[in-house]
Amino acid sequence: MKKIYSLFLLVFVLLNTGSFAQQQSILQQLEEIAIIDQKVMMPMRDGVRLATDIYRPKTTQPVPIIFSRTPYNFNAYRDGELQERSLQTALESVKRGYAYVVQNERGRFFSEGEWDILGTPLTDGYDAFRWMAAQPWSNQKIGTIGCSSTAEWQMAVASLNHPAHVALVPQAFGAGVGRIGNYYEQGNWYRGGAGQMLFTAWLYGTQHDPMAPKLPEGISQEDLLRLQRFYDMAPRYPKVDWKEGLAHLPVQDIIKNVNGPQGIYEEMITRKPNDPKWYEGGLFHDNMEFEKPAYWFVSWYDVSTSPNLAMYNHIRANAKDPKVRDNQYLVIAPTLHCAFTRASENTIVGERSMGDARLPYNEMTYAWFDYWLKGDPKKEMAKVTYYTMGSNKWQTSDTWPPKEAQMTTYYLNSGGKANTRNGDGVLTKKKPGKDNPDTFQYDPMNPVTSYGGNVCCTGNAVQGGAFDQQEMELREDILVYTSEALAEGIEVSGFIESTLYLSTDVKDTDLTIKIIDVYPDGKAYNLDETIQRVRYREGYEKEVFMESGKVYEVNLTPMSTSNYFEKGHRIRIEVSSSNFPRFDRNMNTGGNNYDETEGVIATNKIHHSSKYPSYVSLPIVRK
């Protein structure tokens, strides 16, 4: 009798403490509280229909909407099995009183139409807002959220100013930033006019081959619900060793060389940084309006940190509505691309410990939506919440960079032998006098290998994060400039500006730069990096080639970081002409690069003197 009573008591406790709910599957929990409407084919103005899954609370009251639009596969079934984790976000949103709507971009998976990365019509987003706002279960307030390519579309569509689009949460959103000030990234395709090779590897597994089978247009929702259980429309591409694959020449044939899908890559690789086609699609450019409150999320070891931060500052400075300008918030985490929630009590990024970098991201974003979409009280928050590496702590500021940051110039100098970390290159606040240029040869067939860094999406070719650069710094084609050991610790937080004076014997070449934190034991951890294709030194509207032996001033796109250099540490700058395959190789010919198979060796010289003061400017925070 006691055993029966104990069993009864256990069941009673489970049913009444919530433990029973925890034992239910995600789908079961969702079915209890939500109306589930999958594979709704939402019509666009041109008749194309986009596949959409809708999860909304079982209530007669209209509810706000959290909307995620993506090129990625969100189908709940994979290989005939239900993948319940894909329903977790929907469950949490519905529990909090939201309808959660997720949609594929046109031409992706079950959506109709033709897909064009960065070229998807802005009207698709606008039409989706209009359709959702017209539903009887909608309170006509929509918030958008997403990371990476699920974030990229949010900025440009915000410029259309649909009244139901109330607030944004763009995370790792660089793929949607076209031109911001001096940054002509065109959706991460370029950095300083040099190609970023992440899209080569990414498009191999993403772009649609025109010969691939498609479902017939006009297919019914009933048929789609049946088909989605065993046919998810996701091709399984063979794995590629991208360490080898990205080395193929010419660059325009890399995907073809690994028998990949044909698609938009072969056309995009021929575009220049200011090609008119970049301005036809879904990228945000700084001549567009932006009148929406936004909560921006950026990472220190992401592919587009500096342009993302420039985007945040641009909106704060240029939004017409003061309320919009005042409702831009920013979080900068010490993580890799879209890895915010994977921070732990001891967050390791590459090889370097960043300490406890956790934040309650879900609570933060839902609190944001609760205010804008539900009208709940606004929670106090700093305009900028940023993580300082080295001291390993979260800090806050009213601006980026912090108002306390003062630009301090450090000059490159040497006796003419700054090659390798064993050379005589120094980084000093004293302006050099006599010019003793440092010379190195850049061979496109033997480029400096990318080791760690601010990257994403390159497969096994580059592992992102902070790695000890000492071994790399033994290469003769890397110039190394190091400060004296610091007598006291300093915080560097903000944009890092750099100007180099170059002469060469070729028409065109690249300049690369890294900023390094050097520990007393010699470990040298990379913080950020950038590149400049020298033909674009006078702007991205034209190409200006060099004359042999003439000295040119080259301003590189700013780097960004927040790092505390402890007492006894040193600040180091590396200069070279390649960082491959993070960036594509300049073949040094003055040609197209993308269609070339042979390059020429460049003899490059970095000058440093009173006439040619090569330098970096660091934003040092004094509190």
Coordinates of C-alpha atoms in Angstrom, one line a residue:
M1 CA 0.0 0.0 0.0
K2 CA 2.8 2.4 0.9
K3 CA 4.5 1.7 -2.5
I4 CA 1.2 2.5 -4.4
Y5 CA 0.8 5.7 -2.3
S6 CA 4.4 6.7 -3.0
L7 CA 4.0 6.2 -6.7
F8 CA 0.8 8.3 -6.7
L9 CA 2.5 11.0 -4.8
L10 CA 5.4 11.1 -7.3
V11 CA 3.0 11.5 -10.2
F12 CA 1.1 14.2 -8.3
V13 CA 4.3 16.1 -7.7
L14 CA 5.5 15.8 -11.3
L15 CA 2.2 17.1 -12.6
N16 CA 2.1 20.0 -10.2
T17 CA 5.7 21.2 -10.2
G18 CA 6.4 21.6 -13.8
S19 CA 8.7 18.6 -13.9
F20 CA 6.2 16.8 -16.0
A21 CA 6.3 19.6 -18.6
Q22 CA 10.0 19.3 -18.8
Q23 CA 9.7 15.6 -19.7
Q24 CA 7.4 16.4 -22.5
S25 CA 8.9 16.9 -26.0
I26 CA 9.3 20.4 -27.3
L27 CA 6.7 19.7 -29.9
Q28 CA 4.2 18.5 -27.3
Q29 CA 4.7 21.6 -25.2
L30 CA 4.3 23.7 -28.3
E31 CA 1.1 22.0 -29.4
E32 CA -0.4 22.6 -26.0
I33 CA 0.0 26.4 -26.1
A34 CA 0.3 27.3 -29.8
I35 CA -1.5 27.3 -33.1
I36 CA 1.0 25.8 -35.5
D37 CA 0.6 26.7 -39.1
Q38 CA 3.6 25.5 -41.2
K39 CA 4.4 26.0 -44.9
V40 CA 2.1 29.0 -45.3
M41 CA 2.9 30.3 -48.8
M42 CA 3.0 34.1 -48.2
P43 CA 2.4 36.0 -51.5
M44 CA 4.7 38.8 -52.7
R45 CA 3.5 41.6 -55.0
D46 CA 4.9 39.8 -58.1
G47 CA 3.1 36.6 -57.3
V48 CA 6.1 34.7 -55.9
R49 CA 5.2 32.9 -52.6
L50 CA 7.6 32.5 -49.7
A51 CA 7.4 29.5 -47.4
T52 CA 6.6 30.5 -43.9
D53 CA 6.1 28.7 -40.6
I54 CA 3.9 30.5 -38.0
Y55 CA 3.6 29.6 -34.3
R56 CA 1.1 31.8 -32.3
P57 CA -0.4 31.6 -28.8
K58 CA -3.9 30.1 -28.4
T59 CA -5.7 33.3 -27.6
T60 CA -8.4 35.4 -29.1
Q61 CA -6.4 38.6 -28.4
P62 CA -4.1 40.0 -31.1
V63 CA -0.4 39.4 -30.4
P64 CA 2.9 41.0 -31.4
I65 CA 5.2 39.2 -33.9
I66 CA 8.8 38.2 -33.8
F67 CA 9.9 37.7 -37.4
S68 CA 13.0 35.9 -38.7
R69 CA 13.7 35.7 -42.4
T70 CA 16.6 33.5 -43.5
P71 CA 18.3 31.8 -46.4
Y72 CA 18.9 28.8 -44.2
N73 CA 16.9 25.6 -43.8
F74 CA 14.4 25.8 -40.9
N75 CA 12.4 22.8 -41.9
A76 CA 11.5 20.9 -38.7
Y77 CA 12.1 17.5 -40.5
R78 CA 15.5 16.3 -41.7
D79 CA 16.1 13.0 -43.3
G80 CA 12.6 11.9 -42.3
E81 CA 13.1 12.7 -38.6
L82 CA 11.7 15.6 -36.5
Q83 CA 14.4 17.9 -35.3
E84 CA 12.8 19.3 -32.2
R85 CA 15.6 21.8 -31.4
S86 CA 14.5 23.8 -34.4
L87 CA 11.2 24.5 -32.5
Q88 CA 12.8 25.8 -29.3
T89 CA 12.8 29.4 -30.3
A90 CA 9.1 29.2 -31.4
L91 CA 8.3 27.6 -28.0
E92 CA 10.0 30.3 -26.0
S93 CA 8.5 33.1 -28.0
V94 CA 5.0 31.7 -27.7
K95 CA 5.4 31.2 -23.9
R96 CA 6.2 34.9 -23.7
G97 CA 3.1 35.9 -25.6
Y98 CA 4.5 36.4 -29.1
A99 CA 3.8 34.9 -32.5
Y100 CA 7.0 33.5 -33.9
V101 CA 7.2 33.7 -37.7
V102 CA 10.1 32.3 -39.7
Q103 CA 10.4 32.6 -43.5
N104 CA 12.7 31.5 -46.2
E105 CA 14.0 34.0 -48.7
R106 CA 12.8 33.7 -52.2
G107 CA 14.3 30.8 -54.1
R108 CA 15.4 29.1 -50.9
F109 CA 14.1 25.6 -50.1
F110 CA 10.3 25.6 -50.3
S111 CA 10.0 29.3 -51.2
E112 CA 9.3 30.1 -54.9
G113 CA 11.4 32.4 -57.1
E114 CA 15.0 32.8 -57.9
W115 CA 17.6 33.4 -55.1
D116 CA 20.2 36.1 -55.4
I117 CA 22.5 36.6 -52.4
L118 CA 22.4 40.3 -51.4
G119 CA 20.1 40.9 -54.3
T120 CA 16.8 39.8 -52.9
P121 CA 14.2 42.5 -53.5
L122 CA 13.6 44.8 -50.5
T123 CA 9.9 44.6 -51.3
D124 CA 9.8 41.0 -50.1
G125 CA 10.4 42.2 -46.5
Y126 CA 8.0 45.0 -46.9
D127 CA 5.3 42.7 -48.3
A128 CA 5.8 40.2 -45.5
F129 CA 5.3 43.0 -43.0
R130 CA 2.1 44.1 -44.8
W131 CA 0.7 40.5 -44.9
M132 CA 1.5 39.9 -41.2
A133 CA 0.0 43.2 -40.0
A134 CA -3.2 42.4 -41.8
Q135 CA -3.8 39.1 -40.0
P136 CA -6.6 39.2 -37.4
W137 CA -4.2 37.6 -34.8
S138 CA -1.6 40.4 -35.2
N139 CA -1.4 43.5 -33.0
Q140 CA 0.4 45.1 -36.0
K141 CA 3.7 45.3 -34.2
I142 CA 6.6 43.3 -35.7
G143 CA 10.1 42.9 -34.4
T144 CA 12.9 41.4 -36.5
I145 CA 15.8 39.3 -35.2
G146 CA 18.5 37.1 -36.7
C147 CA 22.3 36.5 -36.9
S148 CA 24.6 36.7 -39.9
S149 CA 22.6 36.1 -43.1
T150 CA 19.4 36.0 -41.0
A151 CA 20.3 39.6 -40.0
E152 CA 21.6 41.0 -43.2
W153 CA 18.3 42.0 -44.7
Q154 CA 17.0 43.9 -41.7
M155 CA 18.8 47.2 -42.2
A156 CA 17.9 47.8 -45.9
V157 CA 14.3 46.9 -45.4
A158 CA 14.1 49.2 -42.4
S159 CA 14.8 52.0 -44.8
L160 CA 11.4 51.4 -46.4
N161 CA 9.9 52.4 -43.0
H162 CA 6.9 50.0 -42.9
P163 CA 4.8 51.2 -39.9
A164 CA 4.4 47.7 -38.5
H165 CA 8.2 47.2 -38.4
V166 CA 8.7 48.5 -34.9
A167 CA 12.1 47.4 -33.8
L168 CA 15.2 45.4 -34.9
V169 CA 17.8 43.0 -33.3
P170 CA 20.5 42.6 -35.9
Q171 CA 23.3 40.2 -34.7
A172 CA 26.6 39.9 -36.6
F173 CA 25.0 41.8 -39.4
G174 CA 28.0 42.7 -41.6
A175 CA 26.7 40.8 -44.6
G176 CA 24.0 43.4 -44.9
V177 CA 26.2 46.5 -44.7
G178 CA 27.1 47.8 -48.2
R179 CA 28.8 51.2 -47.9
I180 CA 29.2 53.1 -44.6
G181 CA 31.5 56.1 -44.9
N182 CA 34.9 54.9 -46.1
Y183 CA 33.9 51.2 -45.7
Y184 CA 33.0 49.7 -49.1
E185 CA 32.5 46.2 -47.8
Q186 CA 29.4 45.5 -50.0
G187 CA 28.1 42.8 -47.7
N188 CA 31.5 41.5 -46.5
W189 CA 32.6 40.9 -50.1
Y190 CA 35.5 43.3 -49.8
R191 CA 37.8 44.8 -47.2
G192 CA 39.9 47.7 -48.4
G193 CA 39.1 46.6 -52.0
A194 CA 40.6 43.1 -51.4
G195 CA 38.2 40.2 -51.7
Q196 CA 37.2 38.3 -48.6
M197 CA 37.3 34.6 -49.4
L198 CA 34.6 33.6 -46.9
F199 CA 32.0 33.9 -49.6
T200 CA 33.7 31.4 -51.9
A201 CA 33.5 28.7 -49.4
W202 CA 30.0 29.8 -48.1
L203 CA 28.5 30.0 -51.6
Y204 CA 29.7 26.5 -52.4
G205 CA 27.3 25.1 -49.9
T206 CA 24.6 27.8 -50.3
Q207 CA 24.0 29.0 -53.9
H208 CA 21.4 27.2 -56.0
D209 CA 22.5 25.5 -59.1
P210 CA 20.0 26.5 -61.9
M211 CA 19.8 22.9 -63.0
A212 CA 18.8 21.7 -59.5
P213 CA 15.2 20.2 -59.2
K214 CA 12.5 22.5 -57.8
L215 CA 8.9 22.0 -56.7
P216 CA 6.2 23.2 -59.1
E217 CA 5.0 26.7 -58.5
G218 CA 1.5 26.9 -57.0
I219 CA 1.9 23.7 -55.0
S220 CA -0.7 23.5 -52.2
Q221 CA 0.0 23.9 -48.5
E222 CA -1.4 20.4 -48.0
D223 CA 1.1 18.9 -50.3
L224 CA 4.0 20.9 -48.7
L225 CA 3.1 19.7 -45.2
R226 CA 3.2 16.1 -46.5
L227 CA 6.4 16.6 -48.5
Q228 CA 8.3 18.4 -45.7
R229 CA 8.3 15.3 -43.6
F230 CA 10.6 13.4 -46.0
Y231 CA 11.9 16.0 -48.5
D232 CA 13.5 19.1 -47.0
M233 CA 14.9 20.5 -50.2
A234 CA 18.4 20.7 -48.7
P235 CA 21.2 19.5 -51.0
R236 CA 24.1 17.6 -49.3
Y237 CA 27.3 18.9 -50.9
P238 CA 30.4 16.8 -50.6
K239 CA 32.9 18.2 -48.1
V240 CA 35.8 20.2 -49.5
D241 CA 39.2 20.7 -48.0
W242 CA 39.2 24.5 -48.3
K243 CA 42.8 24.8 -47.3
E244 CA 43.5 23.3 -50.7
G245 CA 40.4 24.5 -52.5
L246 CA 40.8 28.2 -51.9
A247 CA 44.4 28.0 -53.2
H248 CA 43.1 27.2 -56.7
L249 CA 43.7 29.7 -59.5
P250 CA 42.0 31.5 -61.1
V251 CA 39.8 32.6 -58.3
Q252 CA 36.7 32.7 -60.5
D253 CA 37.0 28.9 -61.0
I254 CA 37.4 27.8 -57.4
I255 CA 33.8 26.5 -57.0
K256 CA 33.9 25.0 -60.5
N257 CA 37.2 23.3 -59.6
V258 CA 35.6 21.4 -56.7
N259 CA 32.5 20.4 -58.8
G260 CA 30.3 22.8 -56.9
P261 CA 27.0 24.3 -57.9
Q262 CA 26.8 27.0 -60.5
G263 CA 25.3 30.2 -59.4
I264 CA 25.7 33.9 -58.5
Y265 CA 29.4 33.5 -57.4
E266 CA 30.8 33.5 -61.0
E267 CA 29.1 36.9 -61.7
M268 CA 29.8 38.5 -58.3
I269 CA 33.5 37.7 -58.4
T270 CA 33.9 40.1 -61.4
R271 CA 32.3 43.1 -59.6
K272 CA 34.5 46.0 -58.4
P273 CA 33.8 47.6 -55.0
N274 CA 31.6 50.3 -56.5
D275 CA 29.9 48.3 -59.1
P276 CA 26.3 49.6 -59.7
K277 CA 24.9 46.1 -59.0
W278 CA 25.8 46.4 -55.3
Y279 CA 23.2 49.1 -55.1
E280 CA 20.3 47.2 -56.7
G281 CA 19.6 44.6 -54.1
G282 CA 19.2 44.1 -50.4
L283 CA 22.3 45.9 -49.0
F284 CA 22.1 49.0 -46.8
H285 CA 24.1 52.0 -48.0
D286 CA 24.6 55.2 -46.1
N287 CA 22.4 57.2 -48.4
M288 CA 19.4 55.3 -47.3
E289 CA 17.1 56.3 -44.4
F290 CA 17.0 54.3 -41.2
E291 CA 14.2 55.4 -38.7
K292 CA 13.8 52.3 -36.5
P293 CA 15.1 51.6 -32.9
A294 CA 17.7 48.8 -33.0
Y295 CA 19.6 46.6 -30.6
W296 CA 22.9 45.7 -32.3
F297 CA 25.1 42.8 -31.4
V298 CA 28.8 42.6 -32.6
S299 CA 31.8 40.3 -31.8
W300 CA 35.5 41.2 -31.5
Y301 CA 36.5 38.2 -33.6
D302 CA 33.9 38.5 -36.3
V303 CA 34.5 39.2 -40.0
S304 CA 33.1 42.8 -40.1
T305 CA 33.5 44.3 -36.6
S306 CA 34.7 47.7 -37.7
P307 CA 32.0 48.3 -40.4
N308 CA 29.3 47.0 -37.9
L309 CA 30.5 49.6 -35.4
A310 CA 30.5 52.3 -38.0
M311 CA 27.0 51.3 -38.9
Y312 CA 25.8 51.8 -35.3
N313 CA 27.5 55.2 -35.1
H314 CA 26.0 56.2 -38.5
I315 CA 22.5 55.6 -37.3
R316 CA 23.0 57.4 -34.0
A317 CA 24.4 60.4 -35.9
N318 CA 22.0 60.5 -38.9
A319 CA 18.6 59.2 -38.1
K320 CA 16.1 62.1 -38.5
D321 CA 13.9 61.3 -35.5
P322 CA 15.7 62.1 -32.2
K323 CA 13.8 59.3 -30.6
V324 CA 15.3 56.8 -33.1
R325 CA 18.8 58.3 -32.6
D326 CA 18.4 57.9 -28.8
N327 CA 17.2 54.3 -29.1
Q328 CA 20.2 52.6 -30.7
Y329 CA 21.9 50.2 -28.3
L330 CA 25.0 48.1 -28.8
V331 CA 26.6 45.0 -27.3
I332 CA 30.2 43.9 -28.3
A333 CA 31.2 40.4 -27.1
P334 CA 34.7 38.8 -27.2
T335 CA 33.5 35.9 -29.3
L336 CA 33.5 34.5 -32.8
H337 CA 30.8 35.0 -35.5
C338 CA 27.3 34.5 -34.0
A339 CA 28.8 32.8 -30.9
F340 CA 27.4 35.1 -28.3
T341 CA 25.4 32.5 -26.5
R342 CA 28.2 30.0 -26.5
A343 CA 30.3 32.2 -24.1
S344 CA 31.0 30.3 -20.9
E345 CA 32.5 30.8 -17.5
N346 CA 35.9 30.4 -19.1
T347 CA 35.4 31.6 -22.7
I348 CA 38.3 30.4 -24.9
V349 CA 38.5 32.2 -28.3
G350 CA 41.2 30.5 -30.3
E351 CA 43.9 29.9 -27.7
R352 CA 43.3 32.9 -25.4
S353 CA 41.1 32.9 -22.4
M354 CA 38.6 35.7 -22.3
G355 CA 37.2 34.9 -18.8
D356 CA 33.5 34.8 -18.0
A357 CA 32.0 36.5 -21.0
R358 CA 28.4 35.3 -20.5
L359 CA 25.4 37.6 -20.7
P360 CA 21.6 36.8 -20.5
Y361 CA 21.1 37.4 -24.2
N362 CA 17.6 35.9 -24.4
E363 CA 16.3 38.0 -21.5
M364 CA 18.0 41.1 -23.0
T365 CA 16.4 40.7 -26.4
Y366 CA 12.9 39.7 -25.1
A367 CA 13.0 42.7 -22.7
W368 CA 13.7 44.9 -25.8
F369 CA 10.8 43.4 -27.7
D370 CA 8.5 43.6 -24.6
Y371 CA 9.0 47.3 -24.5
W372 CA 8.6 48.1 -28.2
L373 CA 6.0 45.4 -29.2
K374 CA 4.0 45.1 -25.9
G375 CA 4.4 48.5 -24.3
D376 CA 6.0 47.0 -21.1
P377 CA 8.2 49.3 -19.0
K378 CA 11.6 50.0 -20.5
K379 CA 14.5 48.4 -18.6
E380 CA 17.5 50.6 -18.0
M381 CA 20.5 49.8 -20.1
A382 CA 23.7 51.4 -21.3
K383 CA 23.9 52.6 -24.9
V384 CA 27.1 50.5 -25.3
T385 CA 28.0 47.4 -23.4
Y386 CA 31.4 46.1 -24.4
Y387 CA 33.8 43.5 -23.2
T388 CA 37.4 44.4 -22.6
M389 CA 39.8 41.5 -23.3
G390 CA 42.9 41.2 -21.1
S391 CA 41.1 42.6 -18.1
N392 CA 38.3 40.3 -19.0
K393 CA 35.3 42.4 -17.9
W394 CA 32.1 43.9 -19.3
Q395 CA 32.0 47.7 -19.3
T396 CA 29.5 50.3 -20.4
S397 CA 29.7 53.6 -22.3
D398 CA 27.4 56.2 -23.7
T399 CA 29.2 56.2 -27.0
W400 CA 31.5 54.2 -29.2
P401 CA 34.4 54.7 -28.7
P402 CA 34.1 55.6 -25.1
K403 CA 34.3 59.4 -24.6
E404 CA 37.4 58.9 -22.5
A405 CA 39.4 57.4 -25.4
Q406 CA 42.2 59.6 -26.6
M407 CA 44.0 58.9 -29.9
T408 CA 47.7 58.3 -29.3
T409 CA 50.1 57.9 -32.1
Y410 CA 52.8 55.2 -32.3
Y411 CA 55.3 55.4 -35.1
L412 CA 56.9 52.5 -36.9
N413 CA 60.7 52.7 -36.9
S414 CA 63.8 50.5 -37.5
G415 CA 67.3 50.4 -38.8
G416 CA 66.0 48.9 -42.0
K417 CA 65.7 45.3 -40.7
A418 CA 62.3 44.9 -39.2
N419 CA 61.8 41.5 -40.9
T420 CA 60.6 38.8 -38.4
R421 CA 60.1 39.3 -34.6
N422 CA 63.9 39.0 -34.3
G423 CA 64.5 42.1 -36.4
D424 CA 65.0 45.7 -35.2
G425 CA 61.5 47.0 -35.7
V426 CA 60.1 49.2 -32.9
L427 CA 56.9 50.9 -32.1
T428 CA 57.5 54.2 -30.4
K429 CA 55.8 57.5 -29.6
K430 CA 58.8 59.3 -31.0
K431 CA 58.6 60.4 -34.6
P432 CA 61.5 58.9 -36.6
G433 CA 64.0 61.1 -38.4
K434 CA 66.1 59.5 -41.1
D435 CA 64.3 57.1 -43.5
N436 CA 65.6 53.5 -43.2
P437 CA 62.9 51.7 -45.1
D438 CA 62.1 48.0 -44.4
T439 CA 62.1 45.8 -47.5
F440 CA 60.3 42.5 -48.1
Q441 CA 59.3 40.4 -51.0
Y442 CA 55.7 39.4 -51.5
D443 CA 55.3 36.4 -53.6
P444 CA 51.6 35.6 -54.5
M445 CA 52.6 31.9 -54.9
N446 CA 53.8 31.9 -51.3
P447 CA 51.5 34.2 -49.4
V448 CA 51.5 34.8 -45.6
T449 CA 49.1 32.2 -44.2
S450 CA 46.1 33.3 -42.2
Y451 CA 46.5 32.2 -38.6
G452 CA 43.5 32.9 -36.4
G453 CA 41.8 36.2 -36.9
N454 CA 38.5 37.9 -37.3
V455 CA 36.8 35.5 -39.7
C456 CA 33.9 33.3 -40.4
C457 CA 32.6 30.8 -42.9
T458 CA 35.9 29.5 -44.5
G459 CA 35.5 25.9 -43.5
N460 CA 38.8 24.3 -42.4
A461 CA 40.9 27.0 -44.2
V462 CA 41.0 29.5 -41.3
Q463 CA 40.2 29.0 -37.6
G464 CA 39.1 32.2 -36.1
G465 CA 40.2 33.8 -32.8
A466 CA 43.3 34.7 -30.9
F467 CA 46.4 32.5 -31.6
D468 CA 50.0 32.9 -30.7
Q469 CA 51.6 34.5 -33.7
Q470 CA 55.3 33.8 -32.7
E471 CA 55.9 31.1 -35.3
M472 CA 54.3 33.2 -38.1
E473 CA 56.5 36.1 -37.1
L474 CA 59.6 34.2 -38.2
R475 CA 58.7 34.8 -41.9
E476 CA 60.9 37.2 -43.7
D477 CA 57.9 38.8 -45.5
I478 CA 56.4 39.9 -42.2
L479 CA 57.6 43.2 -40.7
V480 CA 57.3 43.3 -36.9
Y481 CA 57.3 46.5 -34.8
T482 CA 57.1 46.1 -31.1
S483 CA 56.9 48.7 -28.2
E484 CA 58.9 48.6 -25.0
A485 CA 57.4 46.7 -22.1
L486 CA 54.6 48.8 -20.7
A487 CA 55.4 50.5 -17.4
E488 CA 51.7 50.5 -16.6
G489 CA 48.7 48.8 -18.0
I490 CA 46.6 50.6 -20.7
E491 CA 43.2 50.0 -22.2
V492 CA 42.8 50.4 -25.9
S493 CA 39.1 50.7 -26.9
G494 CA 37.9 52.0 -30.2
F495 CA 38.9 52.4 -33.8
I496 CA 42.6 51.9 -34.6
E497 CA 43.8 54.1 -37.5
S498 CA 46.9 53.3 -39.5
T499 CA 48.9 55.0 -42.3
L500 CA 51.8 53.4 -44.1
Y501 CA 54.2 54.8 -46.7
L502 CA 54.9 52.3 -49.4
S503 CA 57.1 52.1 -52.5
T504 CA 57.2 49.1 -54.7
D505 CA 58.4 47.9 -58.1
V506 CA 54.9 46.7 -59.3
K507 CA 51.8 48.5 -60.5
D508 CA 49.6 47.2 -57.6
T509 CA 50.0 45.3 -54.4
D510 CA 48.3 44.9 -51.0
L511 CA 49.2 46.1 -47.5
T512 CA 48.1 44.1 -44.5
I513 CA 48.4 45.0 -40.8
K514 CA 47.7 43.3 -37.5
I515 CA 47.6 44.5 -33.9
I516 CA 49.1 42.1 -31.3
D517 CA 49.1 41.8 -27.5
V518 CA 52.6 40.4 -26.6
Y519 CA 52.8 38.7 -23.2
P520 CA 56.0 38.8 -21.0
D521 CA 56.7 35.1 -22.0
G522 CA 56.6 36.0 -25.7
K523 CA 53.1 34.8 -26.6
A524 CA 51.7 37.2 -29.2
Y525 CA 47.9 37.2 -29.5
N526 CA 46.2 38.8 -32.5
L527 CA 43.5 41.3 -31.8
D528 CA 42.4 42.6 -35.2
E529 CA 43.6 42.9 -38.8
T530 CA 42.9 44.7 -42.0
I531 CA 44.1 45.1 -45.6
Q532 CA 44.2 47.7 -48.4
R533 CA 44.5 47.0 -52.1
V534 CA 46.7 49.9 -53.0
R535 CA 45.0 50.6 -56.4
Y536 CA 42.1 51.9 -54.3
R537 CA 44.1 54.1 -52.0
E538 CA 42.4 57.2 -53.6
G539 CA 38.9 55.8 -53.3
Y540 CA 36.8 52.9 -54.6
E541 CA 35.4 54.7 -57.6
K542 CA 38.6 54.5 -59.5
E543 CA 41.8 52.4 -59.8
V544 CA 45.1 54.3 -59.6
F545 CA 48.2 52.3 -60.2
M546 CA 51.7 52.9 -58.9
E547 CA 55.0 53.9 -60.5
S548 CA 58.1 52.0 -59.6
G549 CA 60.1 53.5 -56.7
K550 CA 57.7 56.3 -55.9
V551 CA 56.5 56.6 -52.3
Y552 CA 52.7 56.5 -51.7
E553 CA 50.7 57.2 -48.6
V554 CA 48.2 54.4 -47.9
N555 CA 45.5 54.8 -45.3
L556 CA 44.1 51.4 -44.2
T557 CA 40.5 50.9 -43.1
P558 CA 40.4 51.1 -39.3
M559 CA 40.7 48.1 -37.0
S560 CA 38.7 47.8 -33.8
T561 CA 39.2 46.3 -30.4
S562 CA 38.9 46.7 -26.6
N563 CA 41.9 45.2 -25.0
Y564 CA 43.8 45.8 -21.8
F565 CA 47.5 45.6 -22.2
E566 CA 48.8 44.7 -18.8
K567 CA 51.9 46.1 -17.2
G568 CA 54.9 44.3 -18.7
H569 CA 53.0 43.5 -22.0
R570 CA 54.1 45.0 -25.3
I571 CA 52.1 46.4 -28.2
R572 CA 53.0 44.9 -31.6
I573 CA 52.2 45.8 -35.2
E574 CA 52.7 43.3 -38.0
V575 CA 52.9 44.6 -41.6
S576 CA 52.9 42.5 -44.8
S577 CA 51.2 42.2 -48.2
S578 CA 49.1 39.1 -47.7
N579 CA 46.8 37.3 -45.2
F580 CA 45.6 34.3 -47.2
P581 CA 43.0 32.9 -47.5
R582 CA 41.4 35.4 -45.1
F583 CA 41.7 37.7 -48.1
D584 CA 42.4 36.9 -51.7
R585 CA 45.9 37.3 -53.1
N586 CA 46.9 40.3 -55.1
M587 CA 48.7 39.0 -58.1
N588 CA 50.7 42.3 -58.3
T589 CA 50.1 42.7 -62.1
G590 CA 47.5 45.4 -62.0
G591 CA 45.1 42.9 -63.7
N592 CA 41.7 41.6 -62.5
N593 CA 43.2 39.1 -60.1
Y594 CA 40.1 36.9 -60.3
D595 CA 40.9 35.6 -63.8
E596 CA 44.7 35.3 -63.4
T597 CA 46.8 32.2 -62.8
E598 CA 50.2 33.8 -62.6
G599 CA 51.5 36.6 -60.5
V600 CA 54.7 38.6 -60.1
I601 CA 56.9 39.0 -57.1
A602 CA 56.7 42.5 -55.5
T603 CA 59.6 44.1 -53.7
N604 CA 57.8 46.3 -51.2
K605 CA 59.3 48.9 -48.9
I606 CA 57.7 50.5 -45.8
H607 CA 59.1 53.9 -45.2
H608 CA 59.3 55.6 -41.8
S609 CA 60.8 59.1 -41.3
S610 CA 59.9 62.7 -40.6
K611 CA 58.8 62.9 -44.2
Y612 CA 57.1 59.5 -44.4
P613 CA 55.8 58.9 -40.8
S614 CA 54.2 55.4 -41.0
Y615 CA 52.1 55.1 -37.8
V616 CA 49.1 53.7 -36.0
S617 CA 46.8 55.7 -33.7
L618 CA 45.5 53.9 -30.7
P619 CA 42.4 54.9 -28.8
I620 CA 43.7 54.8 -25.2
V621 CA 41.1 55.0 -22.5
R622 CA 42.1 57.0 -19.4
K623 CA 39.6 56.9 -16.6

